[in-house]
Coordinates of C-alpha atoms and ligand atoms in Angstrom, one line a residue:
M12 CA 140.5 166.4 49.2
K13 CA 144.3 166.3 48.3
I14 CA 145.3 169.8 48.9
V15 CA 149.0 171.2 48.2
H16 CA 149.8 174.4 49.6
A17 CA 153.0 176.4 48.7
A18 CA 154.2 179.4 50.7
S19 CA 157.4 181.1 51.8
E20 CA 156.6 181.0 55.5
L21 CA 155.0 178.5 57.9
F22 CA 154.6 178.8 61.5
P23 CA 156.4 177.4 63.7
F24 CA 159.3 176.8 61.3
I25 CA 159.8 180.1 59.5
K26 CA 158.1 183.4 60.3
T27 CA 158.5 187.1 59.6
G28 CA 154.8 187.9 59.9
G29 CA 151.4 186.9 59.6
L30 CA 151.8 184.8 56.4
A31 CA 153.3 182.1 58.7
D32 CA 150.7 182.2 61.2
A33 CA 147.9 182.1 58.5
V34 CA 149.5 179.3 56.5
G35 CA 150.4 177.4 59.5
A36 CA 146.8 177.5 61.1
L37 CA 145.0 176.8 57.7
T38 CA 147.0 173.8 56.8
C39 CA 146.7 172.4 60.3
A40 CA 143.1 172.9 60.4
L41 CA 142.4 171.4 56.9
A42 CA 144.6 168.4 58.0
D43 CA 142.5 167.9 61.1
R44 CA 139.4 168.0 59.1
G45 CA 140.7 164.7 57.3
H46 CA 142.0 166.2 54.2
E47 CA 145.5 164.9 52.9
V48 CA 147.5 168.3 53.0
S49 CA 151.1 168.9 51.7
V50 CA 152.7 172.2 52.4
F51 CA 155.9 173.2 50.0
L52 CA 158.3 175.5 51.9
P53 CA 161.7 176.8 50.9
G54 CA 164.4 174.9 52.8
Y55 CA 165.5 177.9 54.9
R56 CA 168.3 177.5 57.4
A57 CA 165.9 178.3 60.3
A58 CA 163.3 175.9 59.0
R59 CA 165.9 173.0 58.6
E60 CA 167.1 173.7 62.1
H61 CA 163.7 173.3 63.7
P62 CA 163.7 170.1 65.9
D63 CA 160.7 168.6 63.8
A64 CA 162.4 169.4 60.6
A65 CA 165.5 168.0 61.7
K66 CA 163.9 164.5 61.0
A67 CA 163.1 165.3 57.3
E68 CA 164.0 162.8 54.9
L69 CA 165.3 163.1 51.5
R70 CA 162.5 162.2 49.4
L71 CA 163.8 163.3 45.8
R72 CA 166.6 165.0 43.9
I73 CA 165.4 167.3 41.2
K74 CA 166.8 169.2 38.4
V75 CA 165.0 172.4 37.8
E76 CA 165.1 174.1 34.3
M77 CA 166.2 177.8 34.9
G78 CA 166.6 179.6 31.4
D79 CA 169.3 177.6 29.7
Q80 CA 170.7 175.9 32.9
F81 CA 169.5 173.2 35.1
L82 CA 170.0 173.7 38.8
S83 CA 169.5 170.8 41.1
G84 CA 167.8 170.8 44.4
D85 CA 166.8 168.2 47.2
V86 CA 163.3 167.7 48.4
R87 CA 163.1 166.6 52.0
A88 CA 159.9 165.9 53.7
F89 CA 158.6 165.3 57.1
S90 CA 155.0 165.0 58.7
P91 CA 154.4 167.2 61.9
R92 CA 151.0 165.8 62.4
K93 CA 148.3 163.4 61.0
N94 CA 147.5 164.1 57.6
L95 CA 150.0 166.8 57.1
T96 CA 153.4 166.7 55.1
V97 CA 155.7 169.5 54.8
Y98 CA 158.0 169.4 51.9
L99 CA 161.4 171.7 52.1
I100 CA 162.8 172.8 48.7
C101 CA 166.5 172.7 49.5
R102 CA 169.3 174.3 47.7
E103 CA 172.0 175.7 50.0
E104 CA 173.0 178.4 47.8
F105 CA 169.6 179.9 47.9
F106 CA 168.0 179.1 51.2
D107 CA 170.8 178.3 53.7
R108 CA 171.0 182.1 54.9
R109 CA 170.2 183.8 58.2
A110 CA 167.0 185.6 57.0
P111 CA 164.4 184.7 54.2
Y112 CA 164.2 187.7 52.2
G113 CA 167.2 190.0 52.7
N114 CA 170.1 191.1 55.0
G115 CA 168.4 193.7 56.9
E116 CA 169.2 196.6 54.9
R117 CA 168.0 195.2 51.5
D118 CA 166.4 192.4 49.7
Y119 CA 168.7 189.8 48.4
E120 CA 169.8 190.4 44.8
D121 CA 168.9 186.8 43.7
N122 CA 165.4 186.8 45.0
A123 CA 163.8 186.3 41.6
E124 CA 166.3 183.3 41.1
R125 CA 165.3 182.1 44.5
F126 CA 161.7 182.0 44.1
I127 CA 161.3 181.1 40.6
F128 CA 163.4 178.1 41.6
F129 CA 161.2 177.4 44.6
S130 CA 157.9 177.7 42.5
K131 CA 159.2 175.5 39.7
A132 CA 160.8 173.0 42.2
V133 CA 157.1 172.7 43.8
V134 CA 155.7 172.0 40.5
E135 CA 158.4 169.6 39.4
T136 CA 158.0 167.5 42.7
M137 CA 154.2 167.5 42.2
R138 CA 154.8 165.8 38.8
L139 CA 157.6 163.4 39.8
A140 CA 156.0 162.4 43.1
D141 CA 152.7 162.0 41.2
L142 CA 150.9 164.1 44.0
Q143 CA 147.6 164.2 41.8
A144 CA 146.1 167.3 43.8
D145 CA 142.6 168.2 43.9
I146 CA 143.6 171.8 44.8
V147 CA 147.0 173.6 44.6
H148 CA 147.0 176.8 46.9
A149 CA 149.8 179.3 46.4
H150 CA 150.2 182.2 48.6
D151 CA 151.7 185.5 47.9
W152 CA 154.1 186.5 45.3
Q153 CA 157.0 184.1 46.2
A154 CA 154.6 181.3 45.0
G155 CA 152.9 183.4 42.4
L156 CA 154.0 181.5 39.4
I157 CA 152.8 178.2 40.5
P158 CA 149.2 178.3 39.2
L159 CA 150.7 179.3 35.7
L160 CA 153.6 176.7 36.0
V161 CA 151.1 173.9 36.7
R162 CA 149.4 174.6 33.7
E163 CA 152.3 174.9 31.3
T164 CA 154.0 171.7 32.9
E165 CA 150.8 169.9 32.4
R166 CA 150.6 171.1 28.7
R167 CA 154.4 170.1 28.2
H168 CA 154.0 166.5 29.7
G169 CA 150.5 165.7 28.9
A170 CA 149.9 165.1 32.7
T171 CA 147.4 166.3 35.1
L172 CA 149.0 167.7 38.4
A173 CA 146.1 169.5 39.9
L174 CA 142.4 169.9 39.2
K175 CA 142.0 173.6 40.2
T176 CA 144.5 176.4 41.6
V177 CA 143.8 178.9 44.3
F178 CA 146.0 182.1 44.9
T179 CA 145.8 184.0 48.1
I180 CA 147.0 187.6 48.2
H181 CA 148.2 188.2 51.8
N182 CA 149.6 191.6 50.8
I183 CA 149.2 193.3 47.4
A184 CA 152.0 195.6 48.1
Y185 CA 154.5 192.9 47.7
Q186 CA 154.5 192.1 43.9
G187 CA 157.5 190.3 43.2
L188 CA 158.7 192.7 40.7
F189 CA 162.0 192.1 38.8
P190 CA 163.7 193.2 35.6
A191 CA 162.5 192.1 32.3
G192 CA 165.4 190.1 31.6
T193 CA 164.3 187.8 34.4
F194 CA 161.5 186.4 32.3
A195 CA 164.1 184.1 30.5
R196 CA 164.7 182.2 33.7
T197 CA 161.0 181.1 33.8
N198 CA 161.1 179.2 30.5
L199 CA 157.6 180.2 29.8
P200 CA 156.3 180.8 26.4
D201 CA 157.0 184.5 25.3
E202 CA 153.2 185.4 24.9
L203 CA 153.2 185.2 28.7
N204 CA 155.5 188.0 28.6
Q205 CA 153.1 190.7 27.8
I206 CA 150.4 192.8 29.3
D207 CA 147.9 189.9 29.8
G208 CA 150.7 187.8 31.2
I209 CA 153.3 188.5 33.8
E210 CA 154.8 191.5 32.3
Y211 CA 154.2 194.8 34.4
Y212 CA 155.3 198.1 33.4
S213 CA 158.3 196.8 31.7
Q214 CA 159.3 194.6 34.4
I215 CA 157.7 191.1 35.4
S216 CA 155.5 190.5 38.4
L217 CA 155.3 187.1 39.9
L218 CA 152.4 188.1 42.0
K219 CA 150.5 189.1 38.7
G220 CA 150.9 185.5 37.6
G221 CA 149.0 184.3 40.5
I222 CA 146.3 186.7 40.1
L223 CA 145.7 186.1 36.4
F224 CA 146.2 182.4 36.1
A225 CA 144.7 180.8 39.1
D226 CA 141.1 179.6 39.0
R227 CA 140.2 181.3 42.2
V228 CA 141.8 184.4 43.9
T229 CA 141.4 185.2 47.6
T230 CA 142.3 188.0 50.0
V231 CA 142.6 187.5 53.6
S232 CA 139.6 189.7 54.5
P233 CA 136.4 190.7 52.8
R234 CA 137.1 194.4 52.9
Y235 CA 140.4 193.9 51.3
A236 CA 138.9 192.0 48.4
Q237 CA 136.9 195.3 47.8
E238 CA 139.8 197.7 48.6
I239 CA 142.3 196.3 46.1
Q240 CA 139.9 196.9 43.4
T241 CA 140.6 200.8 44.0
P242 CA 143.5 202.9 42.9
E243 CA 143.8 203.8 46.8
F244 CA 144.6 200.4 47.8
G245 CA 145.3 198.6 44.8
C246 CA 149.1 199.4 44.6
G247 CA 148.9 199.7 40.6
M248 CA 147.3 196.2 40.6
D249 CA 143.7 197.2 40.7
G250 CA 143.3 197.1 37.0
V251 CA 144.6 193.6 37.0
I252 CA 142.6 192.6 40.0
Q253 CA 139.5 194.0 38.2
T254 CA 139.7 191.4 35.5
R255 CA 139.3 188.6 38.1
V256 CA 136.4 190.0 40.3
E257 CA 134.1 187.1 39.3
D258 CA 136.7 184.7 40.9
L259 CA 137.7 187.0 43.7
S260 CA 136.5 186.6 47.3
G261 CA 137.7 187.6 50.8
L262 CA 138.0 185.0 53.7
L263 CA 138.9 186.3 56.9
N264 CA 142.0 184.6 58.9
G265 CA 141.5 183.4 62.3
V266 CA 143.3 183.0 65.5
D267 CA 145.3 179.9 66.1
E268 CA 144.0 178.8 69.5
A269 CA 146.8 176.3 70.0
V270 CA 149.3 179.1 69.9
W271 CA 147.3 182.4 70.9
N272 CA 145.0 181.5 73.7
P273 CA 145.6 183.2 77.2
A274 CA 144.2 180.2 79.2
T275 CA 146.8 177.9 77.8
D276 CA 149.7 180.3 76.5
V277 CA 152.9 178.7 77.9
L278 CA 155.0 181.8 76.6
L279 CA 153.2 183.9 79.5
P280 CA 154.4 184.2 83.1
A281 CA 150.6 183.5 84.2
R282 CA 147.4 182.3 82.4
Y283 CA 144.1 183.8 82.4
S284 CA 140.6 183.9 81.1
A285 CA 137.5 186.2 80.8
A286 CA 136.2 184.9 84.0
D287 CA 139.5 185.3 85.9
L288 CA 141.7 188.3 85.1
K289 CA 144.2 187.8 87.8
G290 CA 146.9 186.3 85.4
K291 CA 146.5 189.4 83.2
S292 CA 147.7 191.4 86.0
A293 CA 150.7 189.2 86.5
C294 CA 151.5 189.7 82.9
R295 CA 151.3 193.3 83.2
V296 CA 153.8 193.4 86.0
E297 CA 156.2 191.2 84.0
L298 CA 156.0 193.4 81.0
L299 CA 156.7 196.6 83.0
K300 CA 159.7 194.9 84.5
R301 CA 160.9 193.8 81.0
A302 CA 160.6 197.3 79.9
G303 CA 162.4 198.7 82.8
F304 CA 159.4 200.5 84.2
E305 CA 158.0 200.8 87.6
P306 CA 155.9 197.4 88.2
K307 CA 153.3 199.3 90.1
F308 CA 152.6 201.7 87.5
K309 CA 148.6 202.0 87.3
G310 CA 148.1 204.2 84.2
A311 CA 147.4 202.8 80.7
I312 CA 150.1 200.8 78.8
F313 CA 149.8 200.9 75.1
G314 CA 151.6 198.2 73.2
M315 CA 152.6 197.6 69.8
V316 CA 154.0 194.7 67.7
C317 CA 154.8 195.0 64.2
R318 CA 157.2 194.8 61.2
L319 CA 158.5 198.3 61.1
T320 CA 157.2 199.7 57.7
E321 CA 155.1 202.4 56.3
Q322 CA 152.1 199.8 56.2
K323 CA 151.9 199.5 59.9
G324 CA 151.4 203.3 60.5
V325 CA 154.5 203.8 62.6
D326 CA 154.8 207.3 61.3
L327 CA 151.4 208.1 62.6
L328 CA 152.7 206.9 66.0
L329 CA 155.7 209.0 66.1
A330 CA 153.7 212.1 65.0
N331 CA 151.8 211.5 68.0
Q332 CA 154.8 211.1 70.5
D333 CA 153.7 214.0 72.6
F334 CA 150.7 212.2 73.6
F335 CA 153.2 209.6 75.1
L336 CA 155.5 212.1 76.4
E337 CA 153.0 214.2 78.0
Q338 CA 150.3 211.6 79.4
D339 CA 150.9 209.3 82.3
V340 CA 151.0 206.4 80.1
K341 CA 153.5 203.8 78.9
L342 CA 154.3 202.7 75.3
I343 CA 156.0 199.5 74.7
V344 CA 156.9 198.7 71.1
L345 CA 158.4 195.4 69.7
G346 CA 159.3 195.7 66.2
S347 CA 162.2 195.7 63.6
G348 CA 162.6 196.5 59.9
D349 CA 163.0 200.0 58.5
K350 CA 166.1 201.5 60.0
R351 CA 164.8 205.2 60.0
M352 CA 161.8 204.2 62.0
E353 CA 163.8 202.0 64.3
G354 CA 166.2 205.1 64.8
E355 CA 163.4 207.5 65.5
L356 CA 161.6 205.0 68.0
Q357 CA 164.9 204.3 69.6
A358 CA 165.5 208.2 70.1
L359 CA 162.2 208.4 71.6
A360 CA 162.8 205.9 74.0
A361 CA 166.0 207.4 75.0
Q362 CA 164.2 210.7 75.5
A363 CA 161.8 209.3 77.9
P364 CA 163.4 205.8 79.3
K365 CA 160.8 205.6 82.1
K366 CA 157.8 205.8 79.7
I367 CA 158.7 204.6 76.1
Y368 CA 160.4 201.1 75.4
L369 CA 161.5 199.6 72.0
S370 CA 162.7 196.1 71.4
A371 CA 163.9 195.9 67.9
R372 CA 164.0 192.4 67.6
L373 CA 161.9 189.3 66.6
D374 CA 161.0 187.9 69.9
E375 CA 158.0 185.6 69.8
A376 CA 157.6 185.3 73.6
M377 CA 157.9 189.0 74.1
S378 CA 154.9 189.4 71.3
H379 CA 152.9 187.4 73.6
L380 CA 153.8 189.2 76.7
I381 CA 152.9 192.6 75.1
E382 CA 149.5 191.2 74.0
A383 CA 148.9 190.0 77.5
G384 CA 150.3 192.8 79.6
S385 CA 149.1 196.0 77.8
D386 CA 145.8 197.6 78.3
F387 CA 145.5 198.8 74.5
F388 CA 147.2 197.4 71.5
V389 CA 148.0 200.2 68.9
M390 CA 147.7 199.2 65.2
P391 CA 147.2 202.3 63.0
S392 CA 147.8 200.7 59.8
L393 CA 147.7 202.6 56.5
F394 CA 146.3 199.5 54.9
E395 CA 145.8 195.9 56.4
P396 CA 144.8 192.9 54.3
C397 CA 143.8 191.3 57.5
G398 CA 146.1 191.8 60.5
L399 CA 146.2 189.1 63.2
N400 CA 147.4 191.1 66.3
Q401 CA 144.1 193.1 66.7
M402 CA 142.3 189.7 67.0
Y403 CA 144.9 188.4 69.4
S404 CA 144.4 191.6 71.3
Q405 CA 140.6 191.0 71.7
V406 CA 141.3 187.4 72.7
Y407 CA 143.9 188.5 75.2
G408 CA 141.6 191.1 76.8
T409 CA 143.7 194.3 75.3
V410 CA 141.6 196.8 73.7
P411 CA 142.7 197.4 70.1
I412 CA 143.1 200.8 68.5
V413 CA 143.1 200.2 64.9
S414 CA 142.5 202.3 61.6
R415 CA 139.3 201.7 59.6
V416 CA 141.0 199.7 56.9
G417 CA 141.0 196.1 55.5
G418 CA 140.8 193.3 58.1
L419 CA 141.0 195.6 60.8
A420 CA 137.5 197.2 59.9
D421 CA 136.2 193.9 59.6
T422 CA 137.3 192.6 62.8
V423 CA 137.0 195.4 65.5
I424 CA 133.9 197.2 66.6
D425 CA 134.4 200.9 67.7
A426 CA 133.1 201.2 71.3
D427 CA 132.2 204.8 71.0
E428 CA 130.2 204.3 67.9
F429 CA 128.5 201.1 69.2
P430 CA 128.5 201.5 73.1
A431 CA 126.6 198.2 73.5
T432 CA 128.8 196.0 71.2
G433 CA 132.1 197.7 70.8
T434 CA 135.3 195.7 71.3
G435 CA 137.9 198.4 70.4
L436 CA 138.4 201.9 69.2
M437 CA 138.6 202.7 65.4
C438 CA 140.1 205.7 63.7
A439 CA 141.1 207.3 60.3
P440 CA 144.5 206.2 59.2
S441 CA 145.9 209.6 59.9
V442 CA 147.8 211.7 62.4
A443 CA 144.7 213.4 63.6
G444 CA 142.7 210.1 63.5
L445 CA 145.2 208.2 65.9
S446 CA 145.4 211.1 68.2
D447 CA 141.6 211.4 68.4
A448 CA 141.5 207.5 69.1
L449 CA 144.5 207.7 71.9
W450 CA 142.5 210.5 73.8
R451 CA 139.4 208.1 73.6
A452 CA 141.4 205.5 74.9
Q453 CA 142.5 207.6 77.8
Q454 CA 138.9 208.4 78.5
L455 CA 137.8 204.8 78.2
F456 CA 140.5 203.7 80.6
G457 CA 139.5 206.2 83.2
E458 CA 136.0 204.6 83.3
A459 CA 136.8 201.2 84.7
A460 CA 133.3 199.8 84.2
R461 CA 133.0 200.7 80.5
Y462 CA 136.6 199.5 79.6
A463 CA 136.0 196.2 81.6
A464 CA 132.8 195.7 79.3
V465 CA 134.6 196.4 76.1
Q466 CA 137.4 193.9 77.2
Q467 CA 135.0 191.3 78.0
R468 CA 133.3 191.5 74.9
G469 CA 136.5 191.2 72.8
M470 CA 137.6 188.1 74.9
K471 CA 134.3 186.5 74.1
R472 CA 134.4 186.9 70.3
D473 CA 135.0 183.7 68.4
F474 CA 137.9 184.3 66.0
S475 CA 138.8 180.5 65.6
W476 CA 139.9 179.1 62.4
K477 CA 136.7 177.0 62.1
V478 CA 134.9 179.5 60.2
A479 CA 137.9 180.5 57.8
T480 CA 138.4 176.8 57.3
A481 CA 134.8 176.0 56.3
G482 CA 135.1 178.9 53.8
Y483 CA 138.1 177.6 52.1
E484 CA 136.6 174.0 52.0
K485 CA 133.5 175.6 50.1
L486 CA 135.8 177.5 47.9
Y487 CA 137.7 174.4 47.1
S488 CA 134.6 172.3 46.3
D489 CA 133.0 175.2 44.4
A490 CA 136.1 175.5 42.3
L491 CA 136.0 171.6 41.6
Ligands
ADP13 P1 151.9 191.4 58.9 O1 151.6 189.9 58.5 O2 151.6 192.4 57.9 O3 153.2 191.6 59.6 P2 149.8 190.5 60.8 O4 149.2 191.2 62.1 O5 149.1 189.6 60.2 O6 151.0 191.5 60.1 O7 151.0 189.3 61.6 C1 152.0 189.8 62.3 C2 152.5 188.8 63.0 O8 153.9 188.9 63.2 C3 152.0 188.6 64.4 O9 152.1 187.2 64.7 C4 153.1 189.3 65.4 O10 153.0 188.9 66.6 C5 154.4 188.8 64.6 N1 155.3 189.7 64.9 C6 155.8 191.1 64.1 N2 156.7 191.6 64.6 C7 157.3 190.8 65.4 C8 158.6 190.9 66.3 N3 159.3 192.0 66.4 N4 158.6 189.8 67.1 C9 157.7 188.7 67.1 N5 156.6 188.7 66.4 C10 156.3 189.8 65.7
GLC14 C1 150.1 189.7 55.5 C2 149.1 191.0 55.6 C3 148.5 190.9 57.0 C4 147.8 189.5 57.0 C5 149.0 188.4 56.8 C6 148.3 187.1 57.0 O1 151.3 189.7 56.1 O2 150.1 192.1 56.0 O3 147.6 191.9 57.3 O4 147.2 189.2 58.2 O5 149.4 188.5 55.7 O6 147.3 186.8 56.0

């Protein structure tokens, strides 16, 4: 099949979260299965500076209609592996910036312009380069307009750009909401600026465009596909989702074994497997040193790696600080984002510098070291569309502590509830729920044989992308 993907992140070129990992792994897996895959990505500074992307060639100069203006852009392309072409939509004014979405304090004010431009540029390139896609697969709000723009452009030009469109919701909390006046920049017919179009409570939502106008809609776990039909998890979009249930499905993300495999991980000081865990002890010592702790420490190490946002349950962790202050354990957090959360974690680390450590940066190597060197991985998310770290944890022999939501509930088995099959600990997404799970973790860690059994079961689970890739292939063929 000829498959075109469009997303705002793609590992290893640009990443702020799991979107990059998921799109990176899926597109490679599809290419390896022999499909002809193109991926469109904004030409961010970081992406263009990546050594592979530095070889990108100028393919097209395009003019994109934005309201009553035409804005020019350059389309550069390179091929990082067989059957895979990455297209960078370049316009310095929009994408030559330090970070993809904002300056750390707040989102860029021109994000509507930037991502409407990106989406239009993708469709315009598909038309001019005559890509003739079987499937166009857009991800998240930044590419949400694409399914709609494909059909509008086909109508306007009497051409066929793609046979079917697919839209994946990686997180319904991010809806691409912008003031109503932004609609004019889309050049879409006025009737689409209504309740059954992309209008959303007197604003516009780019995410809604993807949900309503793609032929198929997917989420990144089966449970999340159910959850977002309810007011509790739908973030206001549950009504919109309900209109698409017949075309909605949930396909679980996988683990990219080329990147996340303790037996081959080059970012670790030592490698290991379920059969031989010596390397894991070496990682533990290195992690303790990196955090400035006593390397011979024998108690439980709790690790956490995440964007600091409400979603990730950081406040539940903070509310349980007494556990970490009073017990003979260590807490090592890698995360940046919300300044208040960062400040509170930093203050906690300053209060107990021998027990609690925060690295408030983006640090790929450290994220691998925490996965490998910890005994428990803490992920008490309030909601979680899929979540990748709880899967990485199991593969790395680090027992995950997760809340019973979304993809976390789909990928972890509670070891107290299911003693024979458990691979982690699951709790309610609440302060008391997490507290209970932390105490159960301490208990588990004290029972070496039981801990080892839980760890071994986790390491032997198959989270490879094979299953997910087959799922997407089936979805594409069914749609076609
Ligand atoms: P989300 O996409 O909601 O952030 P996921 O669990 O799907 O959550 O994916 C998060 C990804 O981002 C993981 O690969 C994780 O290791 C990575 N990550 C999060 N924060 C950091 C950080 N500060 N440094 C390095 N990697 C990080
Ligand atoms: C989003 C979600 C996360 C998911 C990732 C990749 O960032 O928050 O749960 O794993 O997308 O699909």
